[in-house]
XYZ file of C-alpha atoms in Angstrom:
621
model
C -13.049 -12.339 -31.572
C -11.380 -10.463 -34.649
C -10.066 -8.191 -32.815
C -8.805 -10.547 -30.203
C -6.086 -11.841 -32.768
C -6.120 -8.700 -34.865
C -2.574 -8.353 -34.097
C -1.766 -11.747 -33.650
C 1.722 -12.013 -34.908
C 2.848 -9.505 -32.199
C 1.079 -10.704 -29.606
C 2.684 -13.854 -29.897
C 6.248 -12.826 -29.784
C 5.322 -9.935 -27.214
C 3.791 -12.766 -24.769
C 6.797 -15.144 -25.466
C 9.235 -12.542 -24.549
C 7.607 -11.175 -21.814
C 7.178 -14.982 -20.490
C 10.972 -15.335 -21.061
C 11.868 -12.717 -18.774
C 8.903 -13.660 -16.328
C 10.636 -16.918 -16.135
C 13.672 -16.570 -13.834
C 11.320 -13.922 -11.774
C 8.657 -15.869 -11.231
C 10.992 -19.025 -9.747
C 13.178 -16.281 -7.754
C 9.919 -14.727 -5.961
C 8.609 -18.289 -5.261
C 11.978 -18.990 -3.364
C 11.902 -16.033 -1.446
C 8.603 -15.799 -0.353
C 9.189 -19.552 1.527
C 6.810 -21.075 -0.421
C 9.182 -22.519 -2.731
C 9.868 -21.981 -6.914
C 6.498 -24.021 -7.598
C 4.637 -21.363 -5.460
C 6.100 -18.325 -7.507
C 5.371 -20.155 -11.257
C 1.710 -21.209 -10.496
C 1.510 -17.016 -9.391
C 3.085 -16.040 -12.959
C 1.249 -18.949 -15.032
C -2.349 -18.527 -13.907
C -2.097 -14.261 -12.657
C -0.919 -13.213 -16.288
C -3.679 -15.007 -18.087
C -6.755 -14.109 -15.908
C -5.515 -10.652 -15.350
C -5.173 -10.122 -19.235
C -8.034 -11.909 -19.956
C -10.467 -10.064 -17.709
C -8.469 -6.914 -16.590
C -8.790 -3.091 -18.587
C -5.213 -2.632 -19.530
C -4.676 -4.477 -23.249
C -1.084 -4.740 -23.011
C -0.408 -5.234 -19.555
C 1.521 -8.406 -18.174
C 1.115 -9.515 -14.438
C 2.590 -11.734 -12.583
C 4.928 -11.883 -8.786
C 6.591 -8.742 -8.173
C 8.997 -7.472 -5.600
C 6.510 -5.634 -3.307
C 3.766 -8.316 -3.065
C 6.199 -11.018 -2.379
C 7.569 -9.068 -0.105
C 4.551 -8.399 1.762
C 3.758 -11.997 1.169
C 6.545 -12.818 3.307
C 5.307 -11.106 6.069
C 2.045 -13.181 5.753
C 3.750 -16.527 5.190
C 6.740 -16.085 7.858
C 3.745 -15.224 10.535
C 1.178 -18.045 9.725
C 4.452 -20.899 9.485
C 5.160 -19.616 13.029
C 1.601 -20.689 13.614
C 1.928 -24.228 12.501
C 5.378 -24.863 14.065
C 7.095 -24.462 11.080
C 5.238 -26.992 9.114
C 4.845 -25.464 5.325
C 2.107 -27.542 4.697
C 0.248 -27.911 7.390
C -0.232 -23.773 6.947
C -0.328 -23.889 3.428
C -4.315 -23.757 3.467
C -4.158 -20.787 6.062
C -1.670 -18.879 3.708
C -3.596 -19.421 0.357
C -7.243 -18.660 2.364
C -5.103 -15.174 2.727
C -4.049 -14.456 -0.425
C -7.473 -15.786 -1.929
C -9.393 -13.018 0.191
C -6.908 -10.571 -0.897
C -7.533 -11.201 -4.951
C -11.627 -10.754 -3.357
C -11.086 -7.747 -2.044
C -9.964 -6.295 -5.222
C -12.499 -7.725 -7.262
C -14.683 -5.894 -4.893
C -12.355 -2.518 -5.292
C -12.882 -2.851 -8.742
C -16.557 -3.080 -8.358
C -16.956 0.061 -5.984
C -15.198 2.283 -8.151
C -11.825 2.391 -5.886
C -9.213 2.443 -9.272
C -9.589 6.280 -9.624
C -8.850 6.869 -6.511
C -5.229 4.984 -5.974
C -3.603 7.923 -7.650
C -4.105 10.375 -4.412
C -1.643 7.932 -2.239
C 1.012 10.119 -1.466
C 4.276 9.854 -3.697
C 6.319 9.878 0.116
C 4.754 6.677 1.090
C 5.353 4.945 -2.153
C 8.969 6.052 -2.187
C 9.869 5.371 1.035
C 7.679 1.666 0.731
C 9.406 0.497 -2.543
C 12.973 1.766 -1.300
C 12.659 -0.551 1.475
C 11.667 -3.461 -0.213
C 14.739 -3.308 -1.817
C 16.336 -3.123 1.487
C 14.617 -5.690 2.317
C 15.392 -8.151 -0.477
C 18.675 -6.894 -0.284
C 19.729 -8.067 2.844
C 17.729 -10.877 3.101
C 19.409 -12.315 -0.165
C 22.697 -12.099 1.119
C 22.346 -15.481 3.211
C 21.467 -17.407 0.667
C 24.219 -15.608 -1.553
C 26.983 -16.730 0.707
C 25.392 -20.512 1.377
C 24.476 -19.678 4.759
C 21.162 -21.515 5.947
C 20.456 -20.643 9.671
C 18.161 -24.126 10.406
C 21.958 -26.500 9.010
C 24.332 -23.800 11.622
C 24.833 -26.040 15.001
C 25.644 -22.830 17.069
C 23.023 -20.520 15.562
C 20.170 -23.387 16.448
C 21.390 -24.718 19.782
C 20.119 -21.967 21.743
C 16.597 -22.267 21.117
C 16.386 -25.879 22.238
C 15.679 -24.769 26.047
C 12.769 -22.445 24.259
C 11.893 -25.730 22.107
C 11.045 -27.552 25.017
C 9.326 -24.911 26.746
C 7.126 -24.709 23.584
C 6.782 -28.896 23.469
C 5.768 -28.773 26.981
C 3.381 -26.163 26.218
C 2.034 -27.887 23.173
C 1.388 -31.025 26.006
C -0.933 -29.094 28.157
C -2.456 -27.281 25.753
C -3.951 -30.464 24.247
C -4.343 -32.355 27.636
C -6.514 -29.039 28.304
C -8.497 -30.204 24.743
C -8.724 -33.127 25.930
C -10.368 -32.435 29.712
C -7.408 -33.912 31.311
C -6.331 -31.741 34.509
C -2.622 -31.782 34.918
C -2.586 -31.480 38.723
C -4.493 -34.379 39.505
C -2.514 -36.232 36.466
C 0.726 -35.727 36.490
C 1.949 -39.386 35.119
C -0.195 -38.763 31.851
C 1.973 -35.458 31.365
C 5.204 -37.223 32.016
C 4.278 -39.924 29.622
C 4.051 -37.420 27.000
C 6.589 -35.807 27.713
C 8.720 -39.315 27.320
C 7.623 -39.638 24.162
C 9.292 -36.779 22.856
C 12.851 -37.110 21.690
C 15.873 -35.326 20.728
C 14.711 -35.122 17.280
C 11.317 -33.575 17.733
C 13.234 -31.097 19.678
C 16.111 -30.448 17.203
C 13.373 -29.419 14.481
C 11.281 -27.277 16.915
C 14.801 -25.405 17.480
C 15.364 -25.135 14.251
C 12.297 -23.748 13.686
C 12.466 -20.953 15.738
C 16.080 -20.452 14.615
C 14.856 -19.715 11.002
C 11.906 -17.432 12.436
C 14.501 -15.573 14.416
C 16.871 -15.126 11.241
C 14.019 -13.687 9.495
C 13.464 -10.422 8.111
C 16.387 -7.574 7.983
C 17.071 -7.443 11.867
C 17.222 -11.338 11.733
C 19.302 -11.503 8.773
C 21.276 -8.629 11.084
C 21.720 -10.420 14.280
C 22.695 -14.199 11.908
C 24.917 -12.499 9.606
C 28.216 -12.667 12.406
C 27.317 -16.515 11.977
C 26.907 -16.453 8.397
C 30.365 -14.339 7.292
C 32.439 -16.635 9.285
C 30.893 -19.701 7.282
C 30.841 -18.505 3.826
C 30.643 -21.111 1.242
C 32.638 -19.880 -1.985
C 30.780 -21.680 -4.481
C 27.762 -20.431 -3.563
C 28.832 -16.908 -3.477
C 30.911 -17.410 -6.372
C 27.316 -18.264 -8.592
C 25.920 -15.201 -7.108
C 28.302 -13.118 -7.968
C 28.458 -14.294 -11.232
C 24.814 -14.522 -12.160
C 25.253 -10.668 -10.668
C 28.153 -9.800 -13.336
C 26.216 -10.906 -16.059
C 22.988 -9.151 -15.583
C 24.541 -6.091 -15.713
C 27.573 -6.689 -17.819
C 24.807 -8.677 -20.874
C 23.118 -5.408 -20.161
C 26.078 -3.482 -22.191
C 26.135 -5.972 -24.698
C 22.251 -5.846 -26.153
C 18.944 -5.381 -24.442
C 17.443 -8.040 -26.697
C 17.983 -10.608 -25.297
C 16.746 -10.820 -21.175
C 19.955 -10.576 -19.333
C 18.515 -12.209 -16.221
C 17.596 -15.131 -18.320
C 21.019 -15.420 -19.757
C 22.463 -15.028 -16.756
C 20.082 -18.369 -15.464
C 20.858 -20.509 -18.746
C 24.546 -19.290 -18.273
C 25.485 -20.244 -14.913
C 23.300 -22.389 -14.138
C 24.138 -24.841 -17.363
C 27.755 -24.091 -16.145
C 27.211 -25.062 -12.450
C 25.385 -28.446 -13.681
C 27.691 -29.264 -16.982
C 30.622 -29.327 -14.150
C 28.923 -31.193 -12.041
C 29.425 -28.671 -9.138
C 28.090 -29.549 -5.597
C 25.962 -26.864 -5.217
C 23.000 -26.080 -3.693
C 19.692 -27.066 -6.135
C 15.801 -24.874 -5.383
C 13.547 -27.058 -4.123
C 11.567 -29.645 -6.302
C 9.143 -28.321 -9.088
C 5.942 -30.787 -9.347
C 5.762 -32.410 -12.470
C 2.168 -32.499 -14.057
C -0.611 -29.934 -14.148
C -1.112 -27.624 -11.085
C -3.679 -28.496 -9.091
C -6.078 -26.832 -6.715
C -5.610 -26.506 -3.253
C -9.458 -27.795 -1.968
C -8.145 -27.607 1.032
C -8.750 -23.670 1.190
C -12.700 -24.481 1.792
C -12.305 -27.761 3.567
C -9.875 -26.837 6.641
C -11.254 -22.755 6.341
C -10.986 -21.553 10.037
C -11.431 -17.934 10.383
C -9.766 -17.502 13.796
C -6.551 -18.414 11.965
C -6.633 -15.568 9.154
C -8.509 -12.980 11.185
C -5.540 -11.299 12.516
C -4.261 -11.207 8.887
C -7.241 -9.002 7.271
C -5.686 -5.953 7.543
C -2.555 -7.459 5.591
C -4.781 -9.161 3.216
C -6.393 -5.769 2.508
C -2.904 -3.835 2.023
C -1.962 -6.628 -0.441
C -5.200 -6.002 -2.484
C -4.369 -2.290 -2.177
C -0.461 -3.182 -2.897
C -1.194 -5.001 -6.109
C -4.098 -2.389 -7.019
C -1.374 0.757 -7.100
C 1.304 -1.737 -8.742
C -0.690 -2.606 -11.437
C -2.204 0.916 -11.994
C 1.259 2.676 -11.935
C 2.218 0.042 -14.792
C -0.823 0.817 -16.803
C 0.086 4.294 -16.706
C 3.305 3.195 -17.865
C 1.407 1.369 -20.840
C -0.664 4.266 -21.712
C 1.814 6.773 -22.024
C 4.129 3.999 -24.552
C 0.693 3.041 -26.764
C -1.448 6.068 -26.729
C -4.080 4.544 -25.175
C -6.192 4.644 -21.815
C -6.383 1.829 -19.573
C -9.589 0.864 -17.533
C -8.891 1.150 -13.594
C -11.792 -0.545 -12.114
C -11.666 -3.304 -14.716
C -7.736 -3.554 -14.527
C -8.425 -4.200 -10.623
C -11.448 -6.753 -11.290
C -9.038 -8.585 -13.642
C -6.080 -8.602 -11.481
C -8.372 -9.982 -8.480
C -9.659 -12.689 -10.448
C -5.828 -13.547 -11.506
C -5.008 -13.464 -7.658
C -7.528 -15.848 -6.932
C -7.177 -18.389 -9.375
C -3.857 -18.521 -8.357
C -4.494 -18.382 -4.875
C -6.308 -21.676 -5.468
C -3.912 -23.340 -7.444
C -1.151 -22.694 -4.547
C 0.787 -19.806 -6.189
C 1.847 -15.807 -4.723
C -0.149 -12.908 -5.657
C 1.270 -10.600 -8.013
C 0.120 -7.540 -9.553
C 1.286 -5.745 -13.179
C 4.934 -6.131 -13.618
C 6.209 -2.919 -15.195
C 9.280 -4.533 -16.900
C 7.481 -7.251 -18.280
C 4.855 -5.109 -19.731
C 7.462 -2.738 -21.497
C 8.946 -5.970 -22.789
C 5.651 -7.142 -24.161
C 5.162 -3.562 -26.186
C 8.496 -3.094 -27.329
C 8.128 -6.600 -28.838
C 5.170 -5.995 -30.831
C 2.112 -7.096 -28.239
C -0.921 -4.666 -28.644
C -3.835 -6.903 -27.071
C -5.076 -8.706 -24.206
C -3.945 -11.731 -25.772
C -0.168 -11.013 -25.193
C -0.739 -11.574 -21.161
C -2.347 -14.692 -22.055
C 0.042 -16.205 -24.169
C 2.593 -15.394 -21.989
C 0.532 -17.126 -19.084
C 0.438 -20.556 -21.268
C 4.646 -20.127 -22.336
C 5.069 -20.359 -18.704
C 2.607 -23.265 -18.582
C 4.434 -25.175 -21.034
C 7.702 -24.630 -19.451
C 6.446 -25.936 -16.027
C 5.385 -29.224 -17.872
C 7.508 -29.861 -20.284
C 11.198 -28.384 -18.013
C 10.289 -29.141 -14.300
C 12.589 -31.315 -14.034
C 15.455 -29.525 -15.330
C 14.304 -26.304 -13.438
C 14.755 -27.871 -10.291
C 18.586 -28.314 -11.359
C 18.775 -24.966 -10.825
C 21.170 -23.190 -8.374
C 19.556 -21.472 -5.080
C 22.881 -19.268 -5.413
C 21.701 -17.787 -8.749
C 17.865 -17.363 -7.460
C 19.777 -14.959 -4.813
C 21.459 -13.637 -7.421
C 18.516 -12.583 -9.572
C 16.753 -11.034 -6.237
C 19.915 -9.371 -5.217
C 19.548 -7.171 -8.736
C 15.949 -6.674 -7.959
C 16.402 -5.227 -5.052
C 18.962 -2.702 -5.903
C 16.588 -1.908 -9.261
C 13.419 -1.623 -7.427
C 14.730 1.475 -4.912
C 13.300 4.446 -5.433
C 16.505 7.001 -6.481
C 14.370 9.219 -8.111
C 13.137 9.901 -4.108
C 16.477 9.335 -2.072
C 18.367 11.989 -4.778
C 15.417 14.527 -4.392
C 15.400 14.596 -0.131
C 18.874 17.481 -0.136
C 16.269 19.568 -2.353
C 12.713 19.664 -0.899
C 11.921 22.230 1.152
C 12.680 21.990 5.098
C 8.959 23.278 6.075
C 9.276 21.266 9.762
C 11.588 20.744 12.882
C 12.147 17.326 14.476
C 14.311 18.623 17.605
C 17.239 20.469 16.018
C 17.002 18.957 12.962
C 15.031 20.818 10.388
C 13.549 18.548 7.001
C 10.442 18.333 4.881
C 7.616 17.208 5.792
C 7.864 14.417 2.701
C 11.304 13.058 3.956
C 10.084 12.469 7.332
C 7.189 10.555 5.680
C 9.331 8.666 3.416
C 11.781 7.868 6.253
C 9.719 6.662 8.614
C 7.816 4.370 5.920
C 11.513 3.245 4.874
C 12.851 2.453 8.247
C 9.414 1.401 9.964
C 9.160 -1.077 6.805
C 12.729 -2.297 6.999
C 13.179 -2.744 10.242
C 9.379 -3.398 12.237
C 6.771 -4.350 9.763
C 5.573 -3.449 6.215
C 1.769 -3.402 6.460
C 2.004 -0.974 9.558
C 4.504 0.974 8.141
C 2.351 2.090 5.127
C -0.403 2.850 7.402
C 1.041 5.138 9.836
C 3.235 6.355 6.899
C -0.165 7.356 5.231
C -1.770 8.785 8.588
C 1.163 10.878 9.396
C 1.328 12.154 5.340
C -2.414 12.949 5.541
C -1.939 14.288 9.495
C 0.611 16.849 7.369
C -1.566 17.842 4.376
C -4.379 18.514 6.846
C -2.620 20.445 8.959
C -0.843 22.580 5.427
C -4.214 23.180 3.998
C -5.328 24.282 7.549
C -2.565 26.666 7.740
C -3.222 28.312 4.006
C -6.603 28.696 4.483
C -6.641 30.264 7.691
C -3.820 32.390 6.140
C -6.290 33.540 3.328
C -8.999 33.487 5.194
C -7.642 35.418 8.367
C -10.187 37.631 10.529
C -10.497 41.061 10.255
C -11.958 44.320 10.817
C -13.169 46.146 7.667
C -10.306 48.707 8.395
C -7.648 46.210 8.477
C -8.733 43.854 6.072
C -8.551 44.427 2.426
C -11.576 44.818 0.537
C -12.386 42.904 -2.481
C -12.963 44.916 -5.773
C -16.714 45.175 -5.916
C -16.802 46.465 -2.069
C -15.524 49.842 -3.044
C -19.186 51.358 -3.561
C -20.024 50.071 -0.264
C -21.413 53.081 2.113
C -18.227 54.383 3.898
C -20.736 55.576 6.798
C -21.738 52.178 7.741
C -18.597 50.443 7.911
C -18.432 50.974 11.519
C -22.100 49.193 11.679
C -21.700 47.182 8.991
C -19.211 43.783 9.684
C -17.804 41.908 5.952
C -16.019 38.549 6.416
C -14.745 37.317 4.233
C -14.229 33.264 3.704
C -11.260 32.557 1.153
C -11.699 28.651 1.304
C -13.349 25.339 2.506
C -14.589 25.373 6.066
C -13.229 22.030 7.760
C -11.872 21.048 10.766
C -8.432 22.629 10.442
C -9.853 26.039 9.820
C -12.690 26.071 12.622
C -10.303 27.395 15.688
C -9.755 30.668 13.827
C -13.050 30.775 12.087
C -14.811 30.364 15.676
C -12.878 33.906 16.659
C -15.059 35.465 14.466
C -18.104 36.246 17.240
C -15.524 37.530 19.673
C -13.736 40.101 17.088
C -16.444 41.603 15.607
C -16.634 45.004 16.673
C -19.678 46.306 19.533
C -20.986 48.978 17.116
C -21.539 46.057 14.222
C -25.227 45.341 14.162
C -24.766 43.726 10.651
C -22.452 40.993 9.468
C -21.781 39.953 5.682
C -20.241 36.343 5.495
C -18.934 36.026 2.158
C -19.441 32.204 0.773
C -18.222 32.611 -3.282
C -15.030 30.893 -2.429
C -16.177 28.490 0.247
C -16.891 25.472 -1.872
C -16.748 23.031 1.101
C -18.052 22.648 4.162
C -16.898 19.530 6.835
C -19.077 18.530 9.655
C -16.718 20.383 11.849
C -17.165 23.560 9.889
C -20.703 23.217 10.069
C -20.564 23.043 14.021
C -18.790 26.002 13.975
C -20.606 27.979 12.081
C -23.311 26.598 14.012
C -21.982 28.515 17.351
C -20.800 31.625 15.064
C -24.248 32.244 14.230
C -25.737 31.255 18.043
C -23.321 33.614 19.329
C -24.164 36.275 16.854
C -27.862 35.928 17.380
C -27.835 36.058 21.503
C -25.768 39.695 20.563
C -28.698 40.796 17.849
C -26.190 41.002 15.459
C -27.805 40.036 11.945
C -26.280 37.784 9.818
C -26.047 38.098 5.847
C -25.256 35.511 3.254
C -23.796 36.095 -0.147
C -23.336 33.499 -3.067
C -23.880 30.771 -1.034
C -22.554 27.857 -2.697
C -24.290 24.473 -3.266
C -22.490 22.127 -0.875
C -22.344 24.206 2.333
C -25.911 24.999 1.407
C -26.723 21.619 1.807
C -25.257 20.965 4.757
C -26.591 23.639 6.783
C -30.365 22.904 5.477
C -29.558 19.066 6.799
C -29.101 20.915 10.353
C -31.971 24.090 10.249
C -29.310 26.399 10.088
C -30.942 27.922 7.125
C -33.825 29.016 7.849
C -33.762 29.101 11.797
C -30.370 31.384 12.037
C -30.544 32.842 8.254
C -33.719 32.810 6.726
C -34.236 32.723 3.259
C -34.745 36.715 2.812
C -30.968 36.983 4.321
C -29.104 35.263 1.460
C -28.026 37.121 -1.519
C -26.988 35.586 -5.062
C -24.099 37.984 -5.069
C -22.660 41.343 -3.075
C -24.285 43.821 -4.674
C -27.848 42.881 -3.774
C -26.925 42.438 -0.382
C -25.276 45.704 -0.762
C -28.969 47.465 -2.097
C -30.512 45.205 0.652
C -28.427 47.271 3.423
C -28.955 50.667 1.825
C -32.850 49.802 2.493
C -32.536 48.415 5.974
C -29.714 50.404 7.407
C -28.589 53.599 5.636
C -32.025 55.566 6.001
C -31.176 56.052 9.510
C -28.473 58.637 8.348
């Protein structure tokens, strides 16, 4: 407990700044995710004290960030759909998700998974992050310009003949429930079917106009709509909320510009008495838990979410790990992976509970809280209760505040969190493959395809084939420098190693060396399998050189397997040397050794196989 307040003074004003410039953030990522400003501070207020409070990195702060609500979306948008567009009738569904996501990194924490984030491929982050700026990007432009596609007449009027369809369906679908069979009772279908009226149809329409104007290709095929009904106050506060975070950036970086720009124009927009367009409604009063999580839990409603709830654990794991890194090169210290992700999960679910977004560490917020004097685990938390005290003591005023300079806000975020670092390096990188005529590396085409697959299809599967296609690649790389060091060939052609120069020249004919130059796996069996067929008919006697084989797959233990069959039916004799402890293993597991090479055929090193051969062989010369 000393040292919990050891550096108290800094902690405190490192955890009020931070929560200063968590503030506008927090409210910004609620509103975009769908779920509304409420949804974003309940992430920030309960994520950055039970991630600091349990998690390995002392100076971290957590909280929403761009790629988890981003992702979020994707989760939220889907299970709305579900519910016809009723927030809180999916509400439960939603939170159940992002509750088993904060599990499943508690559990990734537990089985050791934090060292092992670090071998994701720097292609797939690149190309992931640049296109959640994309994505922010153009999704932010709507609410920039005051367009809302559920309020435009033309853009919903469409989808009434699909609303109906969908009513109708609705009908049957619970007269099925219900045991009633619609050809022998048609006047019980037509009586529903009364009932509905041009309202219930108006809101299913709009419904399925805001799914279809979500995402970047909805925001794409709405934006014709959208330019030709700008509204210039609106874009006027974005704009301006926009010239102020980067022009208060030139001024002094001691002050948060995005919270200046907030106070500014927001204070500005109210003070006037503008008619502009307010966030939805903070709750006054202490959040409370969402019990409906474990009361309406239906699995068949988040199973075809797993996988997403899985790549947000695995999302938030690598965001909160990269900013620890981040914290650890600025303090001298050394964060705690597998603790950092059991203290992040337990934020994610505690705010999962309490209705709020997942989040993960937030890299400018944590470089805030060190530069500002925080050194502890107690900076995250106070910055957790600032935010607290702001919801209960300023909801009301917060809700004053414009949606114009949320969109704002998210508009800077998404041109700050692109990777440029990636995009400026692509004219550089090696061209090592050929798609048609066009000729690129093999870490462009990865980041592209996560970028547009991302952007323009869907997130989750983007960064999965993105990480198949980058580990297809490194497979196939490795493959192709092994075999190239580890080529077959005749003693003549190949060149001998240092220590096979006292090797009898007479029995080179007789006498077969291979040697192995890396790890035996499955993209080095093809040429490793040619061995039996290019061994010359006068060799009675082959030495397989293991020193540098370190690793052995199950497919390069089949095909060694078949080597060593072959050899035998041709009474060729087959001689290990330094042998190392891993292949060793694995061909014990299968009788290779002893039933192909017995013990008496495997040397510690060359040169007693060498004296073993002078024995065996030479004395018939």
């Amino acid at each position: 407990m000393k040292n919990f307040f050891s550096n108290f003074k800094g902690d405190l004003l490192g955890g009020i700044t931070a929560g200063i410039v968590a503030l506008p953030l927090a409210l910004a990522f609620g509103v975009s995710s769908g779920l509304g400003p409420s949804a974003g501070l309940y992430g920030a207020i309960f994520i950055s004290f039970f991630a600091a409070l349990f998690g390995g990195t002392n100076t971290q702060i957590s909280g929403p960030t761009a790629p988890m609500t981003a992702v979020s979306m994707v989760v939220i948008a889907g299970i709305i759909a579900i519910y016809d567009g009723s927030v809180e009738k999916a509400l439960p569904a939603i939170l159940t998700i992002f509750l088993l996501a904060g599990l499943m990194q508690i559990g990734l924490g537990f089985l050791g998974i934090g060292k092992y984030i670090r071998y994701i491929p720097y292609p797939v982050v690149s190309g992931f992050m640049t296109a959640i700026g994309v994505i922010i990007l153009i999704t932010q432009i709507l609410p920039a310009i005051g367009y809302y596609p559920k309020e435009d007449e033309s853009w919903v009027t469409p989808f009434k003949p699909q609303a109906e369809e969908l009513i109708l369906e609705n009908i049957l679908r619970e007269e099925a429930g219900e045991g009633i069979l619609v050809l022998e009772n048609f006047k019980e279908t037509i009586r529903r079917s009364n009932e509905v009226t041009d309202e219930t149809i108006l809101e299913e329409a709009k419904t399925l106009a805001a799914k279809n104007a979500s995402g970047v290709m909805g925001a794409l095929k709405v934006m014709p709509n959208a330019l030709r009904q700008i509204d210039w106050l609106e874009l006027g506060l974005a704009l301006a909320t926009i010239f102020i975070i980067y022009g208060f950036k030139r001024i002094t970086t001691a002050v948060p510009s995005t919270l200046v720009a907030l106070l500014l124009v927001s204070g500005v927009a109210y003070a006037f008495g503008l008619d502009y367009r307010t966030i939805e409604k903070i709750p006054e009063g202490f959040p409370m838990p969402n019990l409906e999580i474990f009361t309406e839990f239906k699995m068949g409603a988040i199973s075809p979410y797993i996988f997403t709830a899985l790549t947000l654990a695995l999302l938030g794991a690598i965001d909160s790990l990269l900013t620890s890194v981040v914290a650890d090169n600025m303090t001298k210290t050394k964060h705690k992976p597998n603790k950092e992700l059991v203290g992040q999960g337990i934020g994610n679910t505690i705010a999962a509970i309490f209705g709020g977004i997942p989040g993960a560490g937030a890299t400018i917020r944590t470089v805030v809280n060190i530069n500002s004097g925080g050194k502890t685990k107690l900076s995250g938390m106070i910055a957790g209760i600032l935010l607290l005290v702001i919801l209960l003591a300023m909801g009301p005023i917060a809700s004053q505040i414009p949606a114009a300079v949320l969109a704002g806000i998210l508009i800077t975020v998404g041109i700050a969190v692109m990777d440029y670092k990636g995009l400026k390096a692509i004219p550089n990188l090696p061209r090592d493959i050929s798609v048609g005529p066009i000729n690129l590396s093999s870490e462009v085409l990865v980041m592209l395809v996560v970028l547009v697959l991302s952007t323009v299809w869907n997130l989750v599967y983007a960064v999965g084939i993105g990480l198949i296609i980058a580990s297809l690649m490194f497979m196939k790389k490795i493959g192709d420098l092994t075999a190239e060091r580890s080529d077959v060939k005749s003693l003549n052609d190949e060149k001998a190693w240092a220590d096979e120069a006292i090797f009898p020249k007479e029995l080179k004919e007789e006498v077969f060396i291979k040697h192995i130059k890396g790890p035996l796996f499955f993209g080095t069996t093809s040429d490793f399998q040619a061995l039996a067929d290019q061994i010359p008919k006068t060799a009675s006697y082959v030495i397989i050189r293991l020193d540098r084989m370190q690793y052995m797959d199950q497919s390069g233990l089949y095909a060694m397997e078949d080597v060593l069959q072959e050899l035998n039916k041709n009474n060729v004799t087959v001689l290990f040397t330094d042998l190392q402890r891993q292949p060793r293993y694995m061909m014990e597991r299968i009788d290779i050794i002893p039933d192909f090479i017995p013990e008496e055929h495997i040397f510690e090193d060359f040169n007693q196989c060498t004296n073993w051969i002078k024995e065996h062989v030479e004395d018939r010369y």
